[in-house]
XYZ file of C-alpha atoms in Angstrom:
757
model
C -77.211 -30.848 30.651
C -77.330 -27.860 28.263
C -75.077 -26.845 25.369
C -74.393 -23.483 23.720
C -72.544 -22.064 20.712
C -71.285 -18.462 20.953
C -71.427 -17.878 17.177
C -70.901 -19.656 13.853
C -69.153 -18.949 10.494
C -71.470 -17.227 8.033
C -69.522 -17.507 4.737
C -70.856 -21.002 4.039
C -68.977 -24.289 3.528
C -68.118 -23.381 -0.079
C -67.921 -19.572 0.387
C -71.464 -19.098 -0.874
C -71.837 -15.689 0.801
C -68.526 -14.436 -0.649
C -69.620 -15.136 -4.207
C -73.096 -13.708 -3.606
C -71.617 -10.493 -2.164
C -69.161 -10.002 -5.006
C -71.836 -10.684 -7.595
C -74.058 -8.067 -5.958
C -71.227 -5.514 -5.728
C -70.432 -6.062 -9.407
C -74.063 -5.434 -10.340
C -74.510 -8.971 -11.643
C -77.246 -9.916 -9.161
C -79.950 -8.180 -7.174
C -80.366 -7.427 -3.488
C -83.056 -10.096 -3.422
C -80.583 -12.662 -4.818
C -78.081 -11.772 -2.077
C -80.741 -11.946 0.637
C -81.864 -15.381 -0.610
C -78.316 -16.818 -0.362
C -77.967 -15.334 3.136
C -81.333 -16.713 4.292
C -80.471 -20.189 2.997
C -77.153 -20.138 4.859
C -78.786 -19.000 8.108
C -81.441 -21.700 7.847
C -78.802 -24.358 7.246
C -76.758 -23.216 10.279
C -79.732 -23.131 12.647
C -81.022 -26.516 11.525
C -77.553 -28.035 11.824
C -77.163 -26.880 15.431
C -80.699 -27.909 16.299
C -80.127 -31.332 14.763
C -76.908 -31.741 16.750
C -78.804 -31.205 20.000
C -77.578 -27.699 20.887
C -79.985 -26.017 23.312
C -78.824 -22.395 23.123
C -78.472 -21.567 19.419
C -77.330 -18.047 18.495
C -79.038 -15.714 16.022
C -77.922 -12.295 14.750
C -74.324 -13.537 14.499
C -74.692 -13.733 10.708
C -73.276 -10.639 9.000
C -72.874 -9.325 5.463
C -69.643 -7.620 6.562
C -69.002 -7.641 10.322
C -70.969 -7.464 13.561
C -69.565 -4.103 14.651
C -70.833 -2.566 11.418
C -74.187 -4.277 12.031
C -74.323 -2.597 15.453
C -73.446 0.770 13.923
C -76.394 0.257 11.578
C -78.656 -0.793 14.466
C -77.776 2.431 16.317
C -78.066 4.635 13.226
C -74.505 5.897 13.809
C -73.838 6.671 10.140
C -71.137 9.317 9.519
C -72.594 12.379 7.731
C -70.458 11.885 4.597
C -72.678 8.967 3.520
C -75.726 11.263 3.245
C -78.046 8.855 5.054
C -81.379 10.567 5.634
C -82.916 8.192 8.159
C -85.150 5.145 8.021
C -84.037 1.514 7.855
C -80.426 1.290 6.700
C -80.175 -0.591 3.427
C -77.349 -2.178 1.477
C -76.316 1.077 -0.234
C -75.467 2.912 2.981
C -74.231 -0.218 4.758
C -71.733 -1.192 2.046
C -70.653 2.425 1.477
C -69.561 2.555 5.117
C -67.677 -0.723 4.662
C -66.146 -0.200 1.220
C -66.512 3.447 0.327
C -68.044 4.546 -2.965
C -67.142 6.696 -5.939
C -67.304 9.922 -3.928
C -66.411 9.090 -0.315
C -63.923 6.755 1.382
C -64.769 3.809 3.611
C -64.660 3.892 7.382
C -61.493 2.618 9.031
C -60.937 -1.117 9.361
C -58.943 -2.202 12.383
C -56.479 -5.060 12.840
C -59.287 -7.299 14.121
C -60.999 -6.813 10.756
C -64.033 -4.811 11.810
C -65.256 -1.416 10.661
C -64.543 1.108 13.414
C -67.508 3.298 14.447
C -66.884 7.067 14.238
C -68.607 8.732 17.176
C -68.873 12.107 18.844
C -71.210 14.272 20.931
C -73.278 15.280 17.890
C -74.203 11.792 16.655
C -77.989 11.391 16.574
C -78.530 7.737 17.405
C -81.717 6.059 16.220
C -83.025 2.514 15.844
C -82.135 2.057 12.181
C -81.642 -1.677 11.599
C -84.094 -4.312 12.860
C -81.790 -7.169 11.878
C -81.704 -8.763 15.356
C -85.455 -9.217 15.673
C -85.864 -10.073 11.984
C -83.383 -12.951 12.268
C -84.948 -14.157 15.527
C -88.351 -14.297 13.786
C -86.784 -15.951 10.751
C -85.376 -18.776 12.894
C -88.627 -19.065 14.825
C -90.557 -19.568 11.570
C -88.258 -22.544 10.907
C -89.106 -24.044 14.295
C -85.794 -23.028 15.926
C -85.837 -20.947 19.124
C -82.618 -18.953 19.226
C -80.667 -16.694 21.555
C -80.368 -13.279 19.856
C -76.816 -11.937 20.169
C -75.954 -8.247 20.482
C -72.558 -6.640 20.842
C -72.796 -5.138 24.303
C -73.070 -1.361 24.641
C -69.810 -0.949 26.566
C -67.769 -3.028 24.119
C -69.314 -1.159 21.183
C -68.217 2.202 22.592
C -64.776 1.016 23.686
C -64.063 -0.337 20.189
C -65.156 2.929 18.554
C -63.091 6.041 17.873
C -63.765 9.777 17.988
C -65.013 10.997 14.613
C -62.917 13.354 12.517
C -63.025 16.812 14.082
C -63.775 15.421 17.545
C -61.075 15.697 20.195
C -58.976 12.533 20.459
C -59.579 12.588 24.200
C -63.384 12.604 23.807
C -64.790 10.122 26.373
C -66.626 7.602 24.216
C -68.267 6.015 27.243
C -70.076 9.314 27.823
C -72.329 8.218 24.944
C -73.784 5.341 26.999
C -76.813 7.430 27.900
C -77.473 8.054 24.209
C -77.193 4.462 22.961
C -78.921 2.633 25.825
C -82.390 3.856 24.746
C -81.795 2.160 21.366
C -80.763 -1.051 23.113
C -83.993 -0.827 25.137
C -86.030 -0.608 21.926
C -84.255 -3.671 20.515
C -84.783 -5.607 23.765
C -88.481 -4.685 23.824
C -88.939 -5.950 20.254
C -87.114 -9.206 20.984
C -89.158 -9.741 24.112
C -92.389 -9.095 22.187
C -91.272 -11.566 19.510
C -90.978 -14.297 22.162
C -87.260 -14.436 22.915
C -86.555 -16.045 26.290
C -82.768 -15.447 26.309
C -80.606 -12.622 25.029
C -76.796 -12.668 24.764
C -74.613 -9.581 25.118
C -71.043 -10.022 23.870
C -68.745 -7.945 26.087
C -65.217 -9.147 25.242
C -63.663 -5.866 26.420
C -64.235 -7.125 29.971
C -60.955 -9.017 29.536
C -59.021 -5.755 29.133
C -57.314 -3.934 31.981
C -60.016 -1.265 32.216
C -62.194 0.362 34.821
C -65.410 -1.650 34.885
C -67.874 0.867 36.376
C -69.301 1.460 32.877
C -70.537 -2.129 32.788
C -72.282 -1.663 36.146
C -73.924 1.538 34.908
C -74.989 0.077 31.549
C -76.609 -3.081 32.862
C -78.214 -1.310 35.834
C -79.832 1.026 33.305
C -80.982 -1.920 31.146
C -82.164 -4.048 34.089
C -85.835 -3.069 34.015
C -86.000 -3.534 30.219
C -84.460 -6.997 30.586
C -86.983 -8.071 33.231
C -88.638 -11.320 32.175
C -85.695 -12.319 29.961
C -82.774 -14.603 30.734
C -79.618 -12.577 30.083
C -76.181 -13.978 29.213
C -73.065 -11.794 29.214
C -70.366 -13.471 27.139
C -66.634 -12.748 27.354
C -63.816 -14.316 25.353
C -60.227 -14.298 24.035
C -58.466 -13.999 27.408
C -58.704 -14.178 31.188
C -61.133 -11.832 32.890
C -59.216 -9.744 35.466
C -60.218 -10.379 39.084
C -61.782 -6.919 39.516
C -63.819 -7.243 36.315
C -64.879 -10.769 37.308
C -66.191 -9.424 40.601
C -68.026 -6.572 38.861
C -69.505 -8.863 36.236
C -70.710 -11.582 38.584
C -72.182 -8.965 40.945
C -74.491 -7.517 38.285
C -78.156 -7.933 39.164
C -80.653 -9.040 36.569
C -78.071 -11.181 34.737
C -78.847 -14.902 34.463
C -75.547 -16.294 33.216
C -71.935 -15.561 32.418
C -69.841 -16.998 29.580
C -66.076 -17.399 29.897
C -63.265 -18.501 27.597
C -61.734 -21.364 29.571
C -59.289 -22.287 26.773
C -57.332 -19.030 27.138
C -58.613 -18.342 30.633
C -56.841 -20.525 33.163
C -56.918 -17.737 35.748
C -60.633 -17.229 35.129
C -61.149 -20.891 35.972
C -59.437 -20.266 39.313
C -61.696 -17.241 39.933
C -64.786 -19.362 39.271
C -63.538 -22.024 41.667
C -62.883 -19.282 44.212
C -66.486 -18.105 44.196
C -69.336 -18.094 41.683
C -72.721 -16.495 42.433
C -75.359 -18.946 43.553
C -78.236 -19.597 41.182
C -76.465 -18.213 38.099
C -75.690 -20.109 34.895
C -72.073 -20.718 33.964
C -71.483 -21.004 30.208
C -68.162 -22.858 30.250
C -66.165 -22.230 27.044
C -64.076 -25.410 26.966
C -64.164 -26.059 23.190
C -61.669 -23.821 21.360
C -63.339 -21.428 18.925
C -60.079 -19.998 17.565
C -58.202 -23.069 16.412
C -58.928 -26.281 14.532
C -57.524 -28.949 16.849
C -59.881 -31.596 18.149
C -60.829 -31.081 21.765
C -59.247 -33.325 24.377
C -62.655 -34.531 25.522
C -61.510 -36.349 28.648
C -59.541 -33.320 29.840
C -62.523 -31.017 29.165
C -64.881 -33.416 30.914
C -62.662 -33.357 34.001
C -62.818 -29.533 34.061
C -66.588 -29.562 33.599
C -67.091 -32.100 36.369
C -65.103 -29.899 38.761
C -67.304 -26.936 37.779
C -70.457 -28.977 38.198
C -69.672 -29.270 41.883
C -69.456 -25.474 42.157
C -72.449 -24.231 40.130
C -74.705 -27.297 40.130
C -75.707 -29.673 37.361
C -78.691 -27.616 36.212
C -76.700 -24.356 35.972
C -73.677 -25.568 33.964
C -73.788 -25.063 30.191
C -71.102 -26.482 27.882
C -70.001 -23.881 25.353
C -67.344 -22.780 22.896
C -64.584 -20.450 24.067
C -65.731 -17.789 21.561
C -67.557 -17.655 18.239
C -66.634 -20.399 15.773
C -66.366 -17.641 13.159
C -62.584 -17.962 13.501
C -62.466 -21.600 12.374
C -63.062 -23.351 9.051
C -66.596 -24.653 8.489
C -66.664 -28.434 8.053
C -64.128 -31.255 7.764
C -66.577 -33.192 5.602
C -65.412 -30.993 2.724
C -61.805 -32.269 3.055
C -61.798 -35.741 1.424
C -58.158 -35.406 0.286
C -56.683 -34.323 3.611
C -54.179 -36.776 5.097
C -56.254 -39.124 7.262
C -53.948 -39.098 10.274
C -53.787 -35.304 10.363
C -57.533 -35.117 9.723
C -58.162 -37.208 12.836
C -56.423 -34.507 14.891
C -58.759 -31.741 13.684
C -62.212 -30.316 14.357
C -63.744 -27.530 12.263
C -66.880 -25.593 13.284
C -69.321 -28.390 12.454
C -67.231 -30.891 14.439
C -66.924 -28.492 17.377
C -70.701 -28.301 17.587
C -70.717 -32.100 17.922
C -67.950 -31.943 20.556
C -69.936 -29.436 22.643
C -73.007 -31.664 22.569
C -70.983 -34.824 23.313
C -69.529 -33.170 26.423
C -72.971 -32.005 27.560
C -74.389 -35.503 27.136
C -71.436 -37.042 28.986
C -72.080 -34.724 31.922
C -75.712 -35.814 31.883
C -74.663 -39.467 32.159
C -75.073 -40.256 28.442
C -71.410 -40.535 27.497
C -70.760 -41.803 23.953
C -67.937 -44.193 24.799
C -67.062 -44.907 21.162
C -66.806 -41.172 20.359
C -64.639 -40.499 23.435
C -62.458 -43.521 22.662
C -61.827 -42.372 19.071
C -60.969 -38.899 20.385
C -58.481 -40.335 22.897
C -56.825 -42.394 20.161
C -56.444 -39.294 17.958
C -54.919 -37.323 20.854
C -52.394 -40.128 21.472
C -51.588 -40.383 17.743
C -50.759 -36.698 17.548
C -48.476 -36.808 20.591
C -46.474 -39.776 19.317
C -46.415 -39.143 15.539
C -42.838 -38.932 14.136
C -44.027 -36.440 11.503
C -44.474 -33.801 14.235
C -40.861 -33.609 15.448
C -37.655 -32.745 13.548
C -34.643 -32.841 15.881
C -32.416 -30.761 13.568
C -34.985 -27.969 13.517
C -35.400 -28.119 17.287
C -31.624 -27.796 17.757
C -31.312 -24.897 15.299
C -34.106 -22.997 17.045
C -32.607 -23.688 20.485
C -29.250 -22.324 19.264
C -30.848 -18.894 18.645
C -30.793 -18.121 22.345
C -28.119 -15.687 23.446
C -28.121 -13.398 20.374
C -30.436 -10.529 19.443
C -29.626 -10.945 15.711
C -29.029 -7.349 14.669
C -27.306 -6.312 11.458
C -23.785 -5.072 12.174
C -24.190 -1.597 10.595
C -26.726 1.042 11.646
C -29.619 1.860 9.346
C -28.339 5.308 8.325
C -25.070 3.877 6.983
C -26.946 1.043 5.264
C -29.317 3.477 3.516
C -26.324 5.458 2.201
C -24.749 2.275 0.800
C -28.065 1.208 -0.742
C -28.687 4.589 -2.361
C -25.282 4.472 -4.055
C -26.281 1.148 -5.559
C -29.969 1.836 -6.345
C -29.730 5.551 -7.288
C -33.395 6.271 -6.521
C -35.038 9.714 -6.777
C -36.421 11.456 -3.699
C -39.933 10.222 -2.845
C -39.327 6.883 -4.590
C -42.481 5.080 -5.694
C -43.307 1.420 -5.256
C -46.258 -0.890 -4.634
C -46.729 -3.388 -1.836
C -46.470 -6.618 -3.827
C -49.544 -8.142 -5.415
C -51.312 -7.011 -8.582
C -54.892 -7.922 -9.555
C -55.654 -11.640 -9.602
C -57.749 -11.964 -12.734
C -60.187 -14.769 -13.543
C -57.798 -15.963 -16.257
C -54.874 -16.061 -13.830
C -56.854 -18.087 -11.306
C -57.886 -20.455 -14.102
C -54.235 -21.078 -15.020
C -53.285 -21.909 -11.428
C -56.360 -24.098 -11.006
C -55.670 -26.048 -14.203
C -52.025 -26.537 -13.286
C -52.970 -27.831 -9.858
C -55.456 -30.220 -11.486
C -52.729 -31.319 -13.962
C -54.800 -30.135 -16.926
C -51.851 -28.120 -18.245
C -48.147 -28.995 -18.186
C -45.486 -27.350 -16.051
C -44.048 -25.744 -19.192
C -47.429 -24.235 -20.104
C -47.886 -22.996 -16.541
C -44.446 -21.349 -16.362
C -45.004 -19.712 -19.749
C -48.387 -18.298 -18.658
C -47.056 -16.976 -15.340
C -44.007 -15.398 -16.987
C -46.314 -13.655 -19.471
C -48.340 -12.266 -16.577
C -45.194 -11.090 -14.778
C -43.960 -9.430 -17.962
C -47.308 -7.631 -18.320
C -47.073 -6.334 -14.736
C -43.432 -5.273 -15.189
C -44.202 -3.397 -18.423
C -47.187 -1.671 -16.797
C -45.030 -0.460 -13.905
C -42.360 0.771 -16.310
C -45.015 2.647 -18.325
C -46.279 4.195 -15.105
C -42.645 5.080 -14.221
C -42.674 3.371 -10.836
C -39.176 3.294 -9.330
C -38.959 -0.023 -7.455
C -40.963 -2.786 -9.088
C -42.738 -5.932 -7.965
C -43.515 -9.024 -10.032
C -47.194 -8.982 -9.032
C -47.238 -12.446 -7.396
C -49.305 -14.185 -10.101
C -48.034 -17.599 -8.969
C -49.394 -17.102 -5.446
C -52.810 -18.117 -4.199
C -52.342 -16.477 -0.788
C -49.429 -14.736 0.896
C -49.268 -17.335 3.671
C -50.535 -20.479 1.988
C -48.029 -20.092 -0.861
C -45.106 -20.347 1.550
C -46.681 -22.955 3.769
C -47.077 -25.250 0.774
C -43.300 -25.222 0.359
C -42.356 -25.624 4.016
C -42.304 -28.835 6.014
C -44.614 -29.128 9.026
C -47.609 -27.621 7.200
C -50.856 -29.210 6.016
C -53.460 -27.701 3.686
C -57.172 -27.885 3.178
C -59.282 -27.639 0.040
C -62.161 -25.735 1.665
C -60.869 -24.591 5.042
C -61.890 -20.995 4.362
C -62.198 -18.409 7.128
C -63.658 -14.934 6.714
C -61.075 -12.177 6.994
C -63.402 -9.215 6.389
C -66.375 -8.626 4.109
C -66.119 -11.125 1.269
C -62.385 -11.594 1.775
C -61.664 -15.163 2.833
C -58.383 -16.847 3.669
C -57.480 -20.518 3.847
C -55.002 -20.689 6.740
C -52.397 -23.442 6.579
C -52.250 -25.849 9.489
C -48.903 -25.951 11.299
C -48.841 -29.430 12.799
C -45.077 -30.049 13.185
C -41.590 -28.568 13.179
C -40.988 -26.150 10.290
C -38.111 -26.134 7.794
C -37.456 -25.115 4.167
C -36.548 -28.084 1.923
C -35.617 -25.882 -1.088
C -35.817 -22.269 -2.397
C -39.379 -20.987 -2.715
C -39.299 -17.687 -4.633
C -35.867 -17.393 -6.254
C -36.967 -18.715 -9.665
C -39.796 -16.195 -10.095
C -37.910 -13.234 -8.602
C -34.876 -13.709 -10.841
C -37.140 -14.206 -13.874
C -38.858 -10.914 -13.069
C -35.567 -9.076 -12.494
C -34.335 -10.250 -15.902
C -37.262 -8.387 -17.522
C -36.225 -4.923 -16.271
C -33.227 -2.773 -15.369
C -35.124 -1.243 -12.451
C -34.839 -2.792 -8.974
C -37.219 -5.743 -8.542
C -38.317 -6.565 -5.011
C -38.060 -10.134 -3.804
C -41.346 -10.733 -2.010
C -41.572 -12.833 1.151
C -44.063 -13.215 3.964
C -42.470 -12.787 7.381
C -42.441 -15.405 10.137
C -44.814 -13.574 12.493
C -47.434 -13.130 9.772
C -47.137 -16.754 8.664
C -47.650 -17.723 12.299
C -50.550 -15.357 13.025
C -52.376 -16.206 9.807
C -52.082 -19.968 10.243
C -53.780 -22.468 12.495
C -50.849 -23.017 14.842
C -49.952 -26.182 16.716
C -50.966 -25.914 20.365
C -48.459 -28.415 21.746
C -45.559 -25.949 22.079
C -45.272 -22.179 22.733
C -46.076 -19.988 19.718
C -42.701 -18.244 19.877
C -40.863 -21.541 19.361
C -42.828 -22.188 16.164
C -42.170 -18.591 15.059
C -38.410 -18.974 15.486
C -38.504 -22.109 13.326
C -40.327 -20.218 10.562
C -37.846 -17.331 10.892
C -34.931 -19.676 10.205
C -36.684 -20.981 7.076
C -37.294 -17.432 5.790
C -33.665 -16.533 6.612
C -32.507 -19.268 4.219
C -34.749 -17.803 1.499
C -33.527 -14.225 2.050
C -29.920 -15.288 1.696
C -30.657 -17.273 -1.476
C -32.420 -14.266 -3.015
C -29.426 -12.076 -2.227
C -27.045 -14.609 -3.808
C -29.259 -14.596 -6.923
C -28.777 -10.834 -7.349
C -31.983 -9.473 -5.781
C -30.976 -6.235 -4.059
C -34.347 -5.236 -2.543
C -36.156 -7.850 -0.450
C -39.502 -7.225 1.231
C -40.411 -9.378 4.229
C -44.069 -8.630 4.957
C -45.173 -8.515 8.567
C -48.749 -7.499 7.868
C -50.030 -9.315 10.955
C -47.430 -8.350 13.559
C -49.789 -5.888 15.280
C -52.675 -8.322 14.875
C -51.016 -10.854 17.150
C -50.623 -8.410 20.037
C -52.249 -9.926 23.153
C -55.302 -8.167 24.558
C -53.797 -7.782 28.021
C -51.145 -5.047 28.274
C -49.141 -7.100 30.735
C -48.462 -9.599 27.932
C -47.435 -7.055 25.259
C -43.716 -6.824 26.044
C -43.076 -10.567 25.860
C -44.938 -10.938 22.543
C -43.241 -7.933 20.931
C -39.834 -9.138 22.073
C -40.043 -12.514 20.346
C -42.003 -11.225 17.346
C -39.494 -8.449 16.552
C -36.596 -10.829 17.239
C -38.102 -13.321 14.750
C -38.135 -10.645 12.036
C -34.511 -9.675 12.689
C -33.439 -13.324 12.458
C -34.638 -13.431 8.832
C -32.235 -10.773 7.513
C -29.352 -10.585 9.977
C -26.925 -12.084 7.459
C -27.393 -9.823 4.401
C -24.966 -7.220 3.041
C -25.384 -3.515 3.816
C -26.223 -2.875 0.159
C -29.212 -5.241 0.254
C -32.268 -3.189 1.158
C -34.727 -4.928 3.487
C -38.318 -3.718 3.336
C -41.251 -4.762 5.480
C -44.946 -3.988 5.239
C -47.640 -3.695 7.899
C -51.410 -3.537 7.504
C -54.077 -1.822 9.615
C -53.601 1.139 11.893
C -53.049 1.337 15.666
C -49.257 1.377 15.416
C -48.625 4.368 17.636
C -48.456 2.309 20.820
C -45.875 -0.084 19.356
C -43.836 2.349 17.252
C -40.673 1.691 19.267
C -40.992 -2.042 18.568
C -41.406 -1.241 14.861
C -38.216 0.836 14.973
C -36.567 -2.076 16.796
C -37.286 -4.359 13.816
C -34.376 -2.506 12.149
C -35.773 -2.760 8.610
C -34.305 -0.389 6.021
C -37.750 0.630 4.709
C -41.220 0.076 6.136
C -44.407 0.569 4.128
C -47.386 0.904 6.401
C -51.166 1.382 6.236
C -52.100 4.998 6.814
C -54.796 6.459 4.584
C -57.812 4.476 5.784
C -57.122 5.354 9.422
C -57.325 9.133 8.883
C -53.520 9.263 8.861
C -53.459 8.280 12.546
C -49.920 6.966 12.035
C -48.555 10.451 11.325
C -49.585 11.709 14.758
C -46.836 9.657 16.400
C -44.211 11.579 14.424
C -45.899 14.886 15.254
C -45.469 13.901 18.893
C -41.700 13.752 18.490
C -40.822 10.143 17.691
C -37.687 10.138 15.527
C -37.612 7.624 12.698
C -34.412 7.261 10.715
C -35.205 4.415 8.323
C -37.142 4.673 5.075
C -40.901 4.843 5.548
C -43.863 4.753 3.179
C -47.175 5.548 4.876
C -49.862 4.484 2.396
C -51.167 7.324 0.225
C -54.450 5.685 -0.776
C -56.809 2.975 0.457
C -56.800 -0.165 -1.702
C -59.735 -1.743 0.163
C -62.083 0.615 -1.685
C -62.784 0.727 -5.440
C -62.560 4.513 -5.258
C -59.787 6.125 -7.379
C -58.040 9.028 -5.584
C -57.037 12.115 -7.553
C -53.457 13.355 -8.018
C -54.290 16.372 -5.859
C -55.640 14.219 -3.029
C -52.526 12.030 -3.018
C -50.233 15.072 -3.219
C -52.051 16.509 -0.212
C -51.398 13.297 1.737
C -47.711 13.371 0.802
C -47.452 16.990 1.961
C -48.920 15.996 5.329
C -46.225 13.339 5.575
C -43.471 15.785 4.608
C -44.578 18.016 7.486
C -43.448 15.353 9.986
C -40.958 13.164 8.079
C -37.649 13.922 6.384
C -37.785 14.108 2.589
C -34.897 11.679 2.157
C -36.647 8.825 4.023
C -40.181 9.141 2.610
C -41.515 6.581 0.108
C -44.734 6.837 -1.901
C -46.924 3.714 -2.107
C -50.504 2.435 -1.683
C -51.740 1.183 1.688
C -51.566 -2.501 0.802
C -51.354 -5.057 -2.024
C -53.559 -4.740 -5.111
C -54.690 -8.362 -5.362
C -58.382 -7.680 -4.697
C -58.727 -4.727 -7.065
C -59.417 -4.585 -10.814
C -56.936 -3.217 -13.380
C -59.508 -0.542 -14.274
C -59.073 0.739 -10.718
C -55.369 0.023 -10.255
C -53.962 1.703 -13.353
C -55.512 5.182 -12.881
C -54.846 5.114 -9.126
C -51.149 4.320 -9.666
C -50.936 6.899 -12.474
C -52.207 9.514 -10.040
C -49.845 8.285 -7.331
C -46.768 8.623 -9.579
C -47.964 12.012 -10.862
C -48.332 13.237 -7.285
C -44.803 12.072 -6.413
C -43.380 13.834 -9.489
C -45.334 17.003 -8.694
C -43.882 17.083 -5.177
C -40.365 16.382 -6.478
C -40.653 19.388 -8.782
C -41.965 21.595 -5.984
C -39.221 20.474 -3.610
C -36.525 21.086 -6.240
C -37.786 24.602 -7.004
C -37.987 25.409 -3.278
C -34.243 24.807 -2.808
């Protein structure tokens, strides 16, 4: 019985790739140093899977930034502004596309944290990155035969966007004929190198789309693929019945991979008819969460499938790439032992996949299965999971939509009388640079190397520095910079019940950015205030309004590993009640502007359109729960990251926040188009005026130009001026001049608007 892994985390168990990337970007190490770290990580991953008994081991899933950008490089689809002149794409061009450089901005990054290709009829595609075959040969030299993985041509085009200057309605799939020749070159090289299997990831098959493009693409590739075993892998949701029929009817395809964790309907389709003689890669081990697999339940599913496809054609697999999980539980010696027994990180999931494959082959490890069953029973019966008071409070939410009593226009009038802000008020999103010294202070306090008094003194000094800087820059509404916070979700999770934390449970967000998601294992409540001390300390340092900074319930949910024993919306309502308590305590303490970040609200939107309305209903309701009880004069802000808001703009309006700051600049100001199309927005809004994901410093003129574009579609009295996102990942040498230019641009526009009256 065979086993397969769709993909594996590439950051390393101790974030080795992150540190190597940042050292290279800072000019402290060479390209060769970076390549050596990457090669060592790849070798370790391949040997680990080989040692665990995995038959189908992936290659080309390792990335220095993300796999979509790797595919853009493979196809030579470099936007002209990067001045690439052909040949093999190197780090300079590759990282300029991802991060921008001193003269040009980065490409857009979407909510799924990949760099969006910019395509049009004039793109000259060429085979410009031989990464796939190089990594296959690299693994082969280590004695490991791998399955090279490519993002499929249809998914690549569907996840792209028309380049600037190209009509928005340009049919991206019309470029199939231009990119398939490049895919043929890659396939020919892999075949010549000795590959026996090749995997195409086509997750867009789960979307409600016409599927004739898939038929066309793979019919065109069929002759090139002759002599190879071909796997088409889908994941993240059910495959619609029509797409399932199209996919399983493709000729020249050897096997099909399905997410059977989030694909209950797909399981029914397989049972209803699967093509004879084809391999079924059954994704029964969850690649998107960290809970241990229920091995007996999975084995029952696999045994039912065995009767349909045959023993020799069934392959045990993960539901998707393990990129979305933490790397290895072995690095968590301090994690509570009971909770630890409920978990499986990537390394443990590899073992689970192989254990299931062996069990199907009649080599069941009874001790391993018995320990797994005991852990499953422990989790179901543990008293630490359930809090009856929380359950009752969440149940009592039903029957109310939790809206503030006064409409937003009246609230803004009351708030302006209290705050007395200028037109085009300036603010930032929350965090300021996290310096090495600041991280050292937090680390030493956590390790009890400095006292609480020393820690508070150091953090207050940092807050005071940030406050003074903002006053010098003449920013209107201030933030305290969040120096006490390690992460915008983890910080709150550490102070809420029902959460557990890891020491090394890092997951790649994008590029070198890693997050350490909390684990929500039980009912959530707030034992005591979480931010009031620091917010009131910061407010005491200035006469200007100081924002209280909170992370919203939907973002805490979407950026955590969430319990899978109750619906997600129930957990979200519990978190919303905890944040509501904090909002009301901040208001009582005299904080008049409170920001409740919902950076990940769009990120949690289901892939299938039929599921959008239900998700948006409970997500927006959760946000409203947090601030339903505040006075009209308390101004509630929220913040959202990443573009693609146009299709949910009415849900954003329905959140009923007083002010929303929202990513805009990196997405070619896509957000503004929704207002050009006639959507009326009456609350305060701050579309970001510059991209903080790039080290590039925008000029005053550039920012003023962006503000003017906003003023063309938004009323002057509702427009705010702010960066795209928080400044945590930037350096002060970048932040200070960028904010200086931002404030100068706002003042320039104020003067122009005043003289135009």
